[in-house]
Every structure is written in C-alpha cells, then in structure tokens.
PDB file of C-alpha atoms in Angstrom:
ATOM      1  CA  MET A  11       9.406   2.974  -2.570  1.00 38.00           C
ATOM      2  CA  PRO A  12       9.065  -0.831  -2.567  1.00 40.00           C
ATOM      3  CA  PRO A  13       6.677  -2.321   0.014  1.00 38.00           C
ATOM      4  CA  ASP A  14       9.575  -3.987   1.836  1.00 38.00           C
ATOM      5  CA  ALA A  15      11.049  -0.546   2.546  1.00 39.00           C
ATOM      6  CA  LEU A  16       7.901   0.741   4.209  1.00 42.00           C
ATOM      7  CA  ASP A  17       8.157   0.848   7.976  1.00 41.00           C
ATOM      8  CA  ALA A  18      11.266  -1.326   8.059  1.00 41.00           C
ATOM      9  CA  PRO A  19      12.125  -2.539  11.570  1.00 44.00           C
ATOM     10  CA  THR A  20      14.634  -0.314  13.340  1.00 45.00           C
ATOM     11  CA  GLY A  21      16.911  -0.681  16.354  1.00 47.00           C
ATOM     12  CA  PRO A  22      19.201  -3.534  17.428  1.00 51.00           C
ATOM     13  CA  GLY A  23      16.441  -6.036  18.305  1.00 53.00           C
ATOM     14  CA  PRO A  24      15.020  -6.568  14.796  1.00 54.00           C
ATOM     15  CA  LEU A  25      18.538  -6.533  13.307  1.00 57.00           C
ATOM     16  CA  LEU A  26      19.714  -9.264  15.683  1.00 56.00           C
ATOM     17  CA  ARG A  27      16.627 -11.342  14.912  1.00 53.00           C
ATOM     18  CA  ALA A  28      17.246 -10.953  11.182  1.00 55.00           C
ATOM     19  CA  ALA A  29      20.869 -12.073  11.630  1.00 55.00           C
ATOM     20  CA  ALA A  30      19.715 -15.080  13.661  1.00 52.00           C
ATOM     21  CA  ASP A  31      17.319 -16.088  10.883  1.00 52.00           C
ATOM     22  CA  LEU A  32      20.303 -16.344   8.542  1.00 49.00           C
ATOM     23  CA  LEU A  33      22.150 -18.685  10.886  1.00 43.00           C
ATOM     24  CA  TRP A  34      19.374 -20.982  12.130  1.00 47.00           C
ATOM     25  CA  GLN A  35      16.483 -22.589  10.337  1.00 52.00           C
ATOM     26  CA  ALA A  36      13.214 -20.843  11.029  1.00 78.00           C
ATOM     27  CA  ALA A  37      10.327 -22.494  12.825  1.00 93.00           C
ATOM     28  CA  CYS A  38       6.911 -22.381  11.188  1.00 97.00           C
ATOM     29  CA  GLY A  39       5.031 -19.278  12.284  1.00 96.00           C
ATOM     30  CA  GLY A  40       1.791 -21.222  12.494  1.00 97.00           C
ATOM     31  CA  CYS A  41       2.608 -24.542  14.161  1.00 96.00           C
ATOM     32  CA  GLY A  42       6.231 -24.212  15.257  1.00 95.00           C
ATOM     33  CA  GLY A  43       7.436 -27.036  13.029  1.00 95.00           C
ATOM     34  CA  PRO A  44      11.120 -26.883  12.003  1.00 93.00           C
ATOM     35  CA  GLY A  45      12.686 -25.999   8.695  1.00 89.00           C
ATOM     36  CA  THR A  46      10.357 -23.410   7.208  1.00 94.00           C
ATOM     37  CA  ALA A  47       8.806 -20.094   8.181  1.00 94.00           C
ATOM     38  CA  TRP A  48       5.345 -21.168   6.975  1.00 96.00           C
ATOM     39  CA  CYS A  49       4.592 -24.825   6.323  1.00 97.00           C
ATOM     40  CA  PRO A  50       2.177 -26.250   3.722  1.00 96.00           C
ATOM     41  CA  ALA A  51      -0.270 -27.481   6.374  1.00 97.00           C
ATOM     42  CA  CYS A  52      -0.612 -24.007   7.889  1.00 97.00           C
ATOM     43  CA  ALA A  53      -0.869 -22.507   4.410  1.00 96.00           C
ATOM     44  CA  ARG A  54      -3.884 -24.738   3.751  1.00 95.00           C
ATOM     45  CA  THR A  55      -5.672 -23.283   6.791  1.00 92.00           C
ATOM     46  CA  LEU A  56      -5.492 -19.814   5.209  1.00 91.00           C
ATOM     47  CA  ALA A  57      -6.619 -21.152   1.838  1.00 91.00           C
ATOM     48  CA  ALA A  58      -9.768 -22.717   3.322  1.00 90.00           C
ATOM     49  CA  GLY A  59     -11.827 -19.626   2.604  1.00 84.00           C
ATOM     50  CA  PRO A  60     -12.658 -16.258   4.159  1.00 93.00           C
ATOM     51  CA  VAL A  61     -14.665 -15.510   7.266  1.00 94.00           C
ATOM     52  CA  VAL A  62     -17.787 -13.707   6.017  1.00 94.00           C
ATOM     53  CA  LEU A  63     -19.042 -10.986   8.377  1.00 94.00           C
ATOM     54  CA  GLU A  64     -20.543  -7.526   8.355  1.00 93.00           C
ATOM     55  CA  LEU A  65     -20.493  -4.417  10.524  1.00 94.00           C
ATOM     56  CA  ALA A  66     -23.603  -3.218  12.330  1.00 89.00           C
ATOM     57  CA  ASP A  67     -24.399  -0.853   9.424  1.00 91.00           C
ATOM     58  CA  GLY A  68     -24.197  -3.687   6.888  1.00 94.00           C
ATOM     59  CA  THR A  69     -20.709  -2.928   5.576  1.00 96.00           C
ATOM     60  CA  PRO A  70     -19.207  -6.266   4.483  1.00 96.00           C
ATOM     61  CA  LEU A  71     -16.121  -7.509   6.332  1.00 97.00           C
ATOM     62  CA  ARG A  72     -13.931 -10.361   5.192  1.00 96.00           C
ATOM     63  CA  ALA A  73     -11.160 -11.977   7.200  1.00 97.00           C
ATOM     64  CA  ALA A  74      -8.712 -14.498   5.824  1.00 96.00           C
ATOM     65  CA  ALA A  75      -9.290 -16.822   8.785  1.00 96.00           C
ATOM     66  CA  PRO A  76     -10.761 -17.018  12.288  1.00 95.00           C
ATOM     67  CA  HIS A  77      -8.570 -15.668  15.078  1.00 94.00           C
ATOM     68  CA  ALA A  78      -7.418 -19.121  16.151  1.00 95.00           C
ATOM     69  CA  GLY A  79      -4.840 -21.762  15.359  1.00 96.00           C
ATOM     70  CA  PRO A  80      -2.137 -21.039  12.774  1.00 97.00           C
ATOM     71  CA  ALA A  81      -3.758 -17.784  11.618  1.00 97.00           C
ATOM     72  CA  ARG A  82      -3.656 -16.395  15.156  1.00 97.00           C
ATOM     73  CA  GLU A  83      -0.021 -17.479  15.510  1.00 97.00           C
ATOM     74  CA  LEU A  84       0.761 -15.816  12.175  1.00 97.00           C
ATOM     75  CA  LEU A  85      -0.744 -12.544  13.400  1.00 96.00           C
ATOM     76  CA  LEU A  86       1.192 -12.746  16.671  1.00 95.00           C
ATOM     77  CA  GLY A  87       4.340 -13.552  14.715  1.00 95.00           C
ATOM     78  CA  VAL A  88       4.208 -10.383  12.643  1.00 94.00           C
ATOM     79  CA  LYS A  89       2.676  -8.180  15.339  1.00 90.00           C
ATOM     80  CA  GLU A  90       4.380  -9.154  18.580  1.00 89.00           C
ATOM     81  CA  ARG A  91       7.324 -11.403  17.693  1.00 90.00           C
ATOM     82  CA  HIS A  92       8.782  -9.182  14.955  1.00 89.00           C
ATOM     83  CA  ARG A  93       9.046 -11.987  12.411  1.00 93.00           C
ATOM     84  CA  ALA A  94       9.484  -9.922   9.277  1.00 93.00           C
ATOM     85  CA  GLU A  95       9.713 -13.024   7.065  1.00 95.00           C
ATOM     86  CA  LEU A  96       6.038 -13.727   7.829  1.00 96.00           C
ATOM     87  CA  ARG A  97       4.794 -10.362   6.582  1.00 96.00           C
ATOM     88  CA  PRO A  98       4.482 -11.532   2.954  1.00 97.00           C
ATOM     89  CA  VAL A  99       2.333 -14.455   4.148  1.00 97.00           C
ATOM     90  CA  ALA A 100       0.062 -12.131   6.128  1.00 98.00           C
ATOM     91  CA  ALA A 101      -0.146  -9.680   3.225  1.00 98.00           C
ATOM     92  CA  ALA A 102      -1.126 -12.435   0.791  1.00 97.00           C
ATOM     93  CA  ALA A 103      -3.911 -13.493   3.163  1.00 97.00           C
ATOM     94  CA  ILE A 104      -5.182  -9.916   3.420  1.00 98.00           C
ATOM     95  CA  ALA A 105      -5.119  -9.624  -0.382  1.00 97.00           C
ATOM     96  CA  ALA A 106      -7.288 -12.747  -0.559  1.00 96.00           C
ATOM     97  CA  ALA A 107      -9.710 -11.190   1.948  1.00 97.00           C
ATOM     98  CA  VAL A 108      -9.955  -8.086  -0.250  1.00 96.00           C
ATOM     99  CA  ARG A 109     -10.779 -10.244  -3.266  1.00 95.00           C
ATOM    100  CA  ALA A 110     -13.472 -12.031  -1.239  1.00 95.00           C
ATOM    101  CA  LEU A 111     -15.433  -8.793  -0.775  1.00 96.00           C
ATOM    102  CA  PRO A 112     -18.377  -8.105  -3.111  1.00 92.00           C
ATOM    103  CA  ALA A 113     -16.847  -6.889  -6.384  1.00 79.00           C
ATOM    104  CA  PRO A 114     -16.149  -3.177  -5.840  1.00 73.00           C
ATOM    105  CA  GLY A 115     -14.987  -2.379  -9.346  1.00 74.00           C
ATOM    106  CA  ALA A 116     -11.507  -1.205 -10.237  1.00 76.00           C
ATOM    107  CA  PRO A 117      -9.226   0.373  -9.377  1.00 91.00           C
ATOM    108  CA  VAL A 118      -9.602  -0.051  -5.632  1.00 96.00           C
ATOM    109  CA  SER A 119      -7.725   1.759  -2.851  1.00 97.00           C
ATOM    110  CA  LEU A 120      -6.699   0.050   0.373  1.00 98.00           C
ATOM    111  CA  VAL A 121      -6.933   2.349   3.395  1.00 98.00           C
ATOM    112  CA  PRO A 122      -4.963   1.017   6.378  1.00 97.00           C
ATOM    113  CA  VAL A 123      -6.246   1.658   9.877  1.00 94.00           C
ATOM    114  CA  PRO A 124      -3.753   3.996  11.568  1.00 89.00           C
ATOM    115  CA  SER A 125      -1.628   2.837  14.479  1.00 79.00           C
ATOM    116  CA  ARG A 126      -1.031   4.708  17.704  1.00 64.00           C
ATOM    117  CA  ARG A 127       2.407   6.264  18.081  1.00 65.00           C
ATOM    118  CA  ALA A 128       3.252   3.882  20.918  1.00 59.00           C
ATOM    119  CA  SER A 129       2.393   0.898  18.722  1.00 59.00           C
ATOM    120  CA  ARG A 130       4.584   2.179  15.902  1.00 53.00           C
ATOM    121  CA  ARG A 131       7.508   2.571  18.295  1.00 60.00           C
ATOM    122  CA  ALA A 132       7.028  -0.913  19.741  1.00 59.00           C
ATOM    123  CA  ARG A 133       6.764  -2.591  16.314  1.00 58.00           C
ATOM    124  CA  GLY A 134       9.317  -0.567  14.402  1.00 60.00           C
ATOM    125  CA  GLY A 135       6.754   1.116  12.166  1.00 73.00           C
ATOM    126  CA  ASP A 136       3.142   0.983  11.073  1.00 88.00           C
ATOM    127  CA  LEU A 137       2.465  -2.734  10.610  1.00 93.00           C
ATOM    128  CA  VAL A 138      -0.991  -2.422   9.038  1.00 95.00           C
ATOM    129  CA  ALA A 139       0.245   0.142   6.511  1.00 96.00           C
ATOM    130  CA  ASP A 140       3.087  -2.174   5.563  1.00 96.00           C
ATOM    131  CA  LEU A 141       0.751  -5.154   5.124  1.00 97.00           C
ATOM    132  CA  ALA A 142      -1.619  -3.032   3.020  1.00 97.00           C
ATOM    133  CA  ALA A 143       1.274  -1.927   0.798  1.00 97.00           C
ATOM    134  CA  ARG A 144       2.416  -5.504   0.323  1.00 98.00           C
ATOM    135  CA  ALA A 145      -1.137  -6.687  -0.413  1.00 98.00           C
ATOM    136  CA  ALA A 146      -1.611  -3.922  -2.984  1.00 97.00           C
ATOM    137  CA  ALA A 147       1.687  -4.817  -4.655  1.00 98.00           C
ATOM    138  CA  ARG A 148       0.580  -8.448  -4.947  1.00 97.00           C
ATOM    139  CA  GLU A 149      -2.715  -7.400  -6.488  1.00 96.00           C
ATOM    140  CA  ARG A 150      -1.032  -5.124  -9.022  1.00 96.00           C
ATOM    141  CA  ALA A 151       1.394  -7.898  -9.954  1.00 97.00           C
ATOM    142  CA  ALA A 152      -1.642 -10.087 -10.689  1.00 95.00           C
ATOM    143  CA  GLY A 153      -3.138  -7.417 -12.940  1.00 94.00           C
ATOM    144  CA  ARG A 154      -5.664  -6.018 -10.455  1.00 94.00           C
ATOM    145  CA  PRO A 155      -5.214  -2.230 -10.148  1.00 95.00           C
ATOM    146  CA  THR A 156      -4.821  -1.547  -6.426  1.00 96.00           C
ATOM    147  CA  ALA A 157      -3.433   1.473  -4.609  1.00 96.00           C
ATOM    148  CA  VAL A 158      -2.827   2.379  -0.969  1.00 97.00           C
ATOM    149  CA  ALA A 159      -4.257   5.582   0.492  1.00 97.00           C
ATOM    150  CA  ARG A 160      -2.871   6.372   3.948  1.00 96.00           C
ATOM    151  CA  VAL A 161      -5.415   9.084   4.638  1.00 95.00           C
ATOM    152  CA  LEU A 162      -6.714   7.973   8.032  1.00 94.00           C
ATOM    153  CA  ARG A 163      -5.133   9.579  11.109  1.00 89.00           C
ATOM    154  CA  VAL A 164      -5.612   9.269  14.859  1.00 85.00           C
ATOM    155  CA  ARG A 165      -6.766  12.774  15.771  1.00 63.00           C
ATOM    156  CA  ARG A 166      -7.034  12.397  19.536  1.00 51.00           C
ATOM    157  CA  GLY A 167      -5.555  10.236  22.247  1.00 55.00           C
ATOM    158  CA  VAL A 168      -6.989   6.750  22.632  1.00 58.00           C
ATOM    159  CA  ALA A 169      -6.299   4.070  25.220  1.00 49.00           C
ATOM    160  CA  ASP A 170      -4.753   0.701  24.461  1.00 57.00           C
ATOM    161  CA  GLN A 171      -7.739  -1.490  23.574  1.00 52.00           C
ATOM    162  CA  THR A 172      -6.268  -4.814  24.675  1.00 58.00           C
ATOM    163  CA  LEU A 173      -8.106  -5.053  28.001  1.00 48.00           C
ATOM    164  CA  LEU A 174     -11.236  -3.091  27.060  1.00 50.00           C
ATOM    165  CA  ARG A 175     -14.665  -4.660  26.669  1.00 55.00           C
ATOM    166  CA  ALA A 176     -16.718  -4.211  23.494  1.00 53.00           C
ATOM    167  CA  ARG A 177     -18.667  -1.164  24.696  1.00 54.00           C
ATOM    168  CA  GLU A 178     -15.510   0.402  26.153  1.00 50.00           C
ATOM    169  CA  ARG A 179     -13.745  -0.032  22.826  1.00 54.00           C
ATOM    170  CA  ARG A 180     -16.539   1.733  20.982  1.00 53.00           C
ATOM    171  CA  VAL A 181     -16.469   4.648  23.439  1.00 48.00           C
ATOM    172  CA  ASN A 182     -12.668   4.763  23.293  1.00 53.00           C
ATOM    173  CA  LEU A 183     -12.632   5.059  19.508  1.00 57.00           C
ATOM    174  CA  ALA A 184     -15.768   7.111  18.827  1.00 53.00           C
ATOM    175  CA  GLY A 185     -14.661  10.093  16.760  1.00 53.00           C
ATOM    176  CA  ALA A 186     -10.986   9.201  17.171  1.00 74.00           C
ATOM    177  CA  PHE A 187     -10.127   8.979  13.458  1.00 86.00           C
ATOM    178  CA  GLY A 188      -9.932  11.775  10.953  1.00 86.00           C
ATOM    179  CA  VAL A 189      -8.947  12.110   7.306  1.00 92.00           C
ATOM    180  CA  ARG A 190      -6.017  14.131   5.980  1.00 91.00           C
ATOM    181  CA  GLY A 191      -5.829  14.958   2.327  1.00 88.00           C
ATOM    182  CA  PRO A 192      -8.251  14.060  -0.438  1.00 92.00           C
ATOM    183  CA  VAL A 193      -9.903  10.663  -0.276  1.00 92.00           C
ATOM    184  CA  PRO A 194      -9.578   8.344  -3.285  1.00 91.00           C
ATOM    185  CA  ALA A 195     -12.108   8.951  -6.024  1.00 90.00           C
ATOM    186  CA  GLY A 196     -12.939   5.278  -6.449  1.00 93.00           C
ATOM    187  CA  PRO A 197     -13.952   2.426  -4.138  1.00 96.00           C
ATOM    188  CA  CYS A 198     -12.052   2.025  -0.844  1.00 96.00           C
ATOM    189  CA  VAL A 199     -11.434  -0.984   1.365  1.00 98.00           C
ATOM    190  CA  VAL A 200     -10.439  -0.476   4.997  1.00 98.00           C
ATOM    191  CA  VAL A 201      -7.563  -2.786   5.988  1.00 98.00           C
ATOM    192  CA  ASP A 202      -6.770  -3.928   9.533  1.00 96.00           C
ATOM    193  CA  ASP A 203      -4.879  -6.830  11.059  1.00 95.00           C
ATOM    194  CA  VAL A 204      -7.632  -8.267  13.289  1.00 93.00           C
ATOM    195  CA  ALA A 205     -11.336  -7.656  13.893  1.00 93.00           C
ATOM    196  CA  THR A 206     -12.528  -8.364  17.421  1.00 88.00           C
ATOM    197  CA  THR A 207     -15.456  -6.139  18.403  1.00 85.00           C
ATOM    198  CA  THR A 208     -15.319  -4.184  15.072  1.00 85.00           C
ATOM    199  CA  ALA A 209     -14.996  -0.881  16.983  1.00 87.00           C
ATOM    200  CA  THR A 210     -11.872   0.059  15.020  1.00 89.00           C
ATOM    201  CA  ALA A 211     -13.299  -0.895  11.640  1.00 93.00           C
ATOM    202  CA  THR A 212     -16.559   0.907  12.384  1.00 92.00           C
ATOM    203  CA  GLU A 213     -14.755   4.122  13.324  1.00 91.00           C
ATOM    204  CA  ALA A 214     -12.522   3.913  10.241  1.00 94.00           C
ATOM    205  CA  VAL A 215     -15.530   3.459   7.952  1.00 95.00           C
ATOM    206  CA  ARG A 216     -17.348   6.350   9.655  1.00 93.00           C
ATOM    207  CA  ALA A 217     -14.423   8.743   9.256  1.00 94.00           C
ATOM    208  CA  LEU A 218     -13.883   7.884   5.606  1.00 96.00           C
ATOM    209  CA  ARG A 219     -17.527   8.154   4.644  1.00 96.00           C
ATOM    210  CA  ALA A 220     -17.820  11.470   6.497  1.00 92.00           C
ATOM    211  CA  ALA A 221     -15.026  12.712   4.221  1.00 95.00           C
ATOM    212  CA  GLY A 222     -16.870  11.501   1.118  1.00 95.00           C
ATOM    213  CA  ALA A 223     -15.076   8.211   0.488  1.00 96.00           C
ATOM    214  CA  ALA A 224     -16.872   5.299  -1.155  1.00 96.00           C
ATOM    215  CA  VAL A 225     -16.087   2.539   1.363  1.00 96.00           C
ATOM    216  CA  VAL A 226     -17.134  -0.844   0.003  1.00 96.00           C
ATOM    217  CA  GLY A 227     -15.836  -3.116   2.756  1.00 97.00           C
ATOM    218  CA  VAL A 228     -13.270  -4.076   5.357  1.00 97.00           C
ATOM    219  CA  ALA A 229     -10.541  -6.700   4.982  1.00 97.00           C
ATOM    220  CA  CYS A 230      -8.338  -8.141   7.713  1.00 97.00           C
ATOM    221  CA  LEU A 231      -6.134 -11.093   8.486  1.00 97.00           C
ATOM    222  CA  THR A 232      -8.174 -12.644  11.308  1.00 96.00           C
ATOM    223  CA  ALA A 233     -11.558 -12.152  12.959  1.00 95.00           C
ATOM    224  CA  ALA A 234     -12.661 -13.182  16.439  1.00 87.00           C
ATOM    225  CA  ALA A 235     -16.308 -14.141  16.867  1.00 61.00           C
ATOM    226  CA  SER A 236     -18.320 -11.961  19.250  1.00 51.00           C
ATOM    227  CA  PRO A 237     -21.943 -10.831  19.641  1.00 38.00           C
ATOM    228  CA  VAL A 238     -21.034  -7.547  17.946  1.00 43.00           C
ATOM    229  CA  LEU A 239     -19.431  -9.297  15.008  1.00 47.00           C
ATOM    230  CA  ALA A 240     -22.350 -11.326  13.663  1.00 44.00           C
ATOM    231  CA  PRO A 241     -21.608 -13.730  10.786  1.00 42.00           C
ATOM    232  CA  THR A 242     -23.745 -13.606   7.682  1.00 42.00           C
ATOM    233  CA  ALA A 243     -24.290 -16.170   4.942  1.00 37.00           C
ATOM    234  CA  PRO A 244     -22.213 -15.758   1.796  1.00 38.00           C
ATOM    235  CA  ALA A 245     -23.827 -14.800  -1.489  1.00 38.00           C
ATOM    236  CA  GLY A 246     -25.853 -17.695  -2.821  1.00 35.00           C
ATOM    237  CA  GLY A 247     -26.988 -18.801   0.627  1.00 32.00           C
ATOM    238  CA  GLY A 248     -24.239 -21.324   1.265  1.00 31.00           C
ATOM    239  CA  ALA A 249     -22.662 -21.911   4.619  1.00 28.00           C
ATOM    240  CA  ALA A 250     -19.709 -19.709   5.529  1.00 28.00           C
ATOM    241  CA  ARG A 251     -16.414 -21.492   4.985  1.00 26.00           C
TER     242      ARG A 251
END
C-alpha cells in the first residue's frame, strides 16, 4: 500500500477541502502567503538544522525545528486543519530529523507513537503513522533502507494531554503503551509529531525496550523547550542550530 493510501482522510469535510484546493490557490502553510502550499522562505526555516535534545535517560531526540513560527503552523496545518497537501512537507522534515540522529546502522525501523481512538476519528486516521510511512518511503527512495513497524499500542485509557502539566502528562502516560507482535530485529527510531514534555516519547521508548527493541532515538517534527526537555550540545561541541 502506498504511503498516500495510509489513513486517508474520510468523510465529507476532507473531501470538500480537497475539492476547494483544486479551485483556489493554496496559502502557504507556514506564513499564509498566497500561491503555494509551502513557500521557499518557510522551507528554509526547516532546512536550518535540527533541534538537538535528549530524554531524561539519555536517549537522543531530534526535531526538525522548534515548535514556533512556520514549523508550528505546518504542524497545525496537518494536525488540526486537515491540509493533506502539507503532509509530504512534514514527512520530509521528520526524515531529516531521523538522519540527524547518531548513526544507528541500517536498516532502521520507524516506530510511530500510537494515537488515541478519538484522535484518529477527529483527524481521519493515524496522522503520525502516515507521516512515518511517508518519511520511510522518502528514505528508501534515497537508498537508505527504512521500514515502518506499527507495533506500539495504547493498552489503557489515557486523558487528552493538551491541558495537562508536565508531571500530569507523565502520570497519565506511565505504562499506557504496550507492544503487539515481534519488535524489529534492528535499530528502531520512535517517531512523533511534537515533543513538549517528552512524556509520550519516554513512555514509547520504555515500552519498546521492555519488549526487547533496540531503540536508538526519537525523531519528531517540532520540539517545545521546557525544563524536562533539556537541550544538549551536538557532537563536536558546537552550538545547537
């Protein structure tokens, strides 16, 4: 199944939006400028370099950009505004974040963080799984063996994290993920759309490692700075870009 077929939007809303895109020129998903879905200026903000972070246990995390400006608008475009034409842009940024991780060896498997059922209904499918599939397809097309392993599952009810504080998010997600089926034999990278307090990424890494997976890092589209998400210097001691 091609990546574009995974979790395709359903229902009249996405179909009407797709029809409208054929009739009217799109506005840039980053700055709102007319005539293109993603303008060169906003593209340069994603090409500026990854955000270099790590989880509390030292697991490296790379984000394509800080959760601000055009990158934040891009995330909101694919996540809340149902702009399907921006998904390839977001997937390319996630692929770049994967490549920015310390070299894990090849082949590598991308493991998307699972979405709650309510989120899948609201967004017409599992957005993170779709972005991971698109990112993996880009990597394979460039000659880098990359697979997607959708082995993480939500095994108990969790609350919507939007209004929760950092500690509340960690409590909400502690032990919430499980693994179904065999984990990939090689290195794994957890994929998510945004890292805020890292509670989700931390729980995903815990569940995978408990099942025997070799998790080498986390990659996401954007990252928001917080006391829990402490930046680290890149290899070589240079300043983070």
